[in-house]
Amino acid sequence: MSDTGGHDPDSNELSPEQRLEPQNTRLINAGIVTIHDMETLRACVAYENANKQRVQILRRLEDRASEIRAQDD
């Protein structure tokens, strides 16, 4: 296994649209929890703000940002 901290390196290859557009909320949640860096998270927030502006999704992204920051500490 490569030095990726146990994360799937291909998960960062998903676009914000791929992460946030599935009709199934479980897939959206999976797309959010597989975000492991702030750059990807910011891209998803920007995508959501520019398109659907769903408060619940933005809250999940905010929670994920807090988790990522806590891991970096």
Coordinates of N, CA and C in Angstrom, one line a residue:
M1 N 0.8 -1.2 0.0 CA 0.0 0.0 0.0 C 0.9 1.2 0.0
S2 N 0.5 2.2 -0.7 CA 1.3 3.5 -0.8 C 1.1 4.3 0.4
D3 N 1.9 5.3 0.6 CA 1.8 6.2 1.8 C 0.7 7.2 1.6
T4 N -0.6 6.8 1.7 CA -1.7 7.6 1.5 C -2.5 7.8 2.8
G5 N -2.0 7.2 3.9 CA -2.7 7.3 5.2 C -3.9 6.4 5.2
G6 N -3.9 5.4 4.4 CA -5.0 4.4 4.4 C -6.2 4.9 3.5
H7 N -6.1 6.0 2.9 CA -7.2 6.6 2.1 C -7.0 6.1 0.6
D8 N -8.1 6.0 0.0 CA -8.1 5.6 -1.4 C -7.7 6.8 -2.3
P9 N -6.5 6.7 -2.9 CA -6.0 7.9 -3.7 C -7.0 8.2 -4.8
D10 N -7.8 7.3 -5.3 CA -8.7 7.6 -6.4 C -9.9 8.4 -6.0
S11 N -10.2 8.4 -4.6 CA -11.3 9.1 -4.2 C -11.2 10.6 -4.4
N12 N -10.0 11.2 -4.5 CA -9.8 12.6 -4.8 C -10.0 12.9 -6.3
E13 N -10.2 11.9 -7.1 CA -10.4 12.1 -8.5 C -11.9 12.3 -8.9
L14 N -12.8 12.2 -7.9 CA -14.2 12.5 -8.1 C -14.4 14.0 -8.2
S15 N -15.2 14.4 -9.1 CA -15.5 15.9 -9.2 C -16.5 16.2 -8.2
P16 N -16.6 17.5 -7.8 CA -17.7 17.9 -6.9 C -19.1 17.5 -7.4
E17 N -19.3 17.5 -8.7 CA -20.6 17.1 -9.3 C -20.8 15.6 -9.0
Q18 N -19.8 14.8 -9.2 CA -19.9 13.4 -8.9 C -20.2 13.1 -7.5
R19 N -19.6 13.9 -6.6 CA -19.9 13.7 -5.1 C -21.2 14.1 -4.7
L20 N -21.8 15.2 -5.3 CA -22.9 15.9 -4.7 C -24.2 15.7 -5.5
E21 N -24.2 15.1 -6.7 CA -25.4 15.0 -7.5 C -26.2 13.7 -7.5
P22 N -25.6 12.6 -6.9 CA -26.5 11.4 -6.9 C -27.8 11.7 -6.3
Q23 N -28.8 11.0 -6.8 CA -30.2 11.1 -6.2 C -30.3 10.4 -4.8
N24 N -29.4 9.4 -4.6 CA -29.4 8.7 -3.4 C -28.6 9.4 -2.3
T25 N -29.2 9.8 -1.2 CA -28.5 10.5 -0.2 C -27.3 9.7 0.4
R26 N -27.4 8.4 0.4 CA -26.3 7.6 0.9 C -25.1 7.8 0.0
L27 N -25.3 7.9 -1.2 CA -24.1 8.2 -2.1 C -23.5 9.6 -1.9
I28 N -24.4 10.5 -1.7 CA -23.9 11.9 -1.4 C -23.1 11.8 -0.1
N29 N -23.6 11.2 0.9 CA -22.9 11.1 2.2 C -21.5 10.4 2.0
A30 N -21.5 9.3 1.2 CA -20.3 8.6 0.9 C -19.3 9.5 0.2
G31 N -19.8 10.3 -0.7 CA -19.0 11.3 -1.4 C -18.3 12.3 -0.5
I32 N -19.1 12.7 0.5 CA -18.6 13.7 1.5 C -17.5 13.1 2.4
V33 N -17.8 11.9 2.9 CA -16.9 11.3 3.9 C -15.6 10.8 3.3
T34 N -15.6 10.7 2.0 CA -14.3 10.3 1.3 C -13.5 11.5 0.9
I35 N -13.9 12.7 1.3 CA -13.1 13.9 1.1 C -12.0 13.9 2.2
H36 N -10.8 14.0 1.8 CA -9.7 13.9 2.8 C -8.8 15.1 2.8
D37 N -9.1 16.1 2.0 CA -8.3 17.3 1.9 C -9.1 18.6 1.7
M38 N -8.6 19.7 2.2 CA -9.4 20.9 2.2 C -9.6 21.5 0.8
E39 N -8.7 21.2 -0.1 CA -8.8 21.7 -1.5 C -10.1 21.0 -2.1
T40 N -10.2 19.7 -2.0 CA -11.4 19.0 -2.5 C -12.7 19.5 -1.9
L41 N -12.6 19.7 -0.5 CA -13.8 20.1 0.2 C -14.2 21.5 -0.2
R42 N -13.2 22.4 -0.4 CA -13.6 23.8 -0.9 C -14.2 23.7 -2.3
A43 N -13.7 22.9 -3.1 CA -14.3 22.7 -4.5 C -15.8 22.3 -4.4
C44 N -16.0 21.4 -3.5 CA -17.4 20.9 -3.3 C -18.3 22.0 -2.7
V45 N -17.8 22.7 -1.8 CA -18.6 23.8 -1.2 C -18.9 24.9 -2.3
A46 N -17.9 25.2 -3.1 CA -18.1 26.1 -4.2 C -19.1 25.6 -5.2
Y47 N -19.1 24.3 -5.5 CA -20.0 23.7 -6.5 C -21.4 23.8 -5.9
E48 N -21.6 23.4 -4.6 CA -22.9 23.4 -4.0 C -23.5 24.8 -3.9
N49 N -22.6 25.8 -3.6 CA -23.1 27.2 -3.5 C -23.5 27.7 -4.9
A50 N -22.8 27.3 -5.9 CA -23.1 27.8 -7.3 C -24.3 27.0 -7.9
N51 N -24.7 25.9 -7.4 CA -25.7 25.1 -8.0 C -27.0 25.0 -7.2
K52 N -27.0 24.1 -6.2 CA -28.2 23.8 -5.5 C -28.4 24.5 -4.2
Q53 N -27.3 24.9 -3.5 CA -27.4 25.6 -2.3 C -28.2 24.9 -1.2
R54 N -28.0 23.6 -1.1 CA -28.8 22.8 -0.1 C -28.1 23.0 1.2
V55 N -28.9 23.5 2.2 CA -28.4 23.8 3.5 C -27.9 22.5 4.2
Q56 N -28.6 21.5 4.0 CA -28.2 20.2 4.7 C -26.9 19.7 4.2
I57 N -26.6 19.8 2.9 CA -25.4 19.4 2.3 C -24.3 20.3 2.7
L58 N -24.5 21.6 2.7 CA -23.5 22.5 3.2 C -23.1 22.3 4.6
R59 N -24.1 21.9 5.4 CA -23.8 21.6 6.8 C -22.9 20.3 6.9
R60 N -23.2 19.3 6.1 CA -22.4 18.1 6.1 C -21.0 18.4 5.7
L61 N -20.8 19.3 4.7 CA -19.5 19.7 4.2 C -18.8 20.5 5.3
E62 N -19.5 21.3 6.1 CA -18.9 22.1 7.2 C -18.4 21.1 8.3
D63 N -19.2 20.1 8.6 CA -18.8 19.1 9.6 C -17.6 18.4 9.1
R64 N -17.5 18.0 7.8 CA -16.4 17.3 7.3 C -15.1 18.2 7.4
A65 N -15.3 19.5 7.1 CA -14.1 20.4 7.2 C -13.6 20.4 8.7
S66 N -14.5 20.4 9.6 CA -14.1 20.3 11.0 C -13.3 19.0 11.3
E67 N -13.8 17.9 10.8 CA -13.1 16.6 11.0 C -11.7 16.6 10.4
I68 N -11.6 17.2 9.2 CA -10.3 17.3 8.5 C -9.3 18.1 9.3
R69 N -9.8 19.3 9.8 CA -9.0 20.2 10.6 C -8.5 19.5 11.8
A70 N -9.4 18.7 12.5 CA -9.0 18.0 13.7 C -8.0 16.9 13.4
Q71 N -8.0 16.3 12.3 CA -7.0 15.3 11.9 C -5.7 15.9 11.7
D72 N -5.7 17.2 11.2 CA -4.4 17.9 10.9 C -3.7 18.4 12.2
D73 N -4.5 18.5 13.2 CA -3.9 19.0 14.5 C -3.0 18.1 15.2

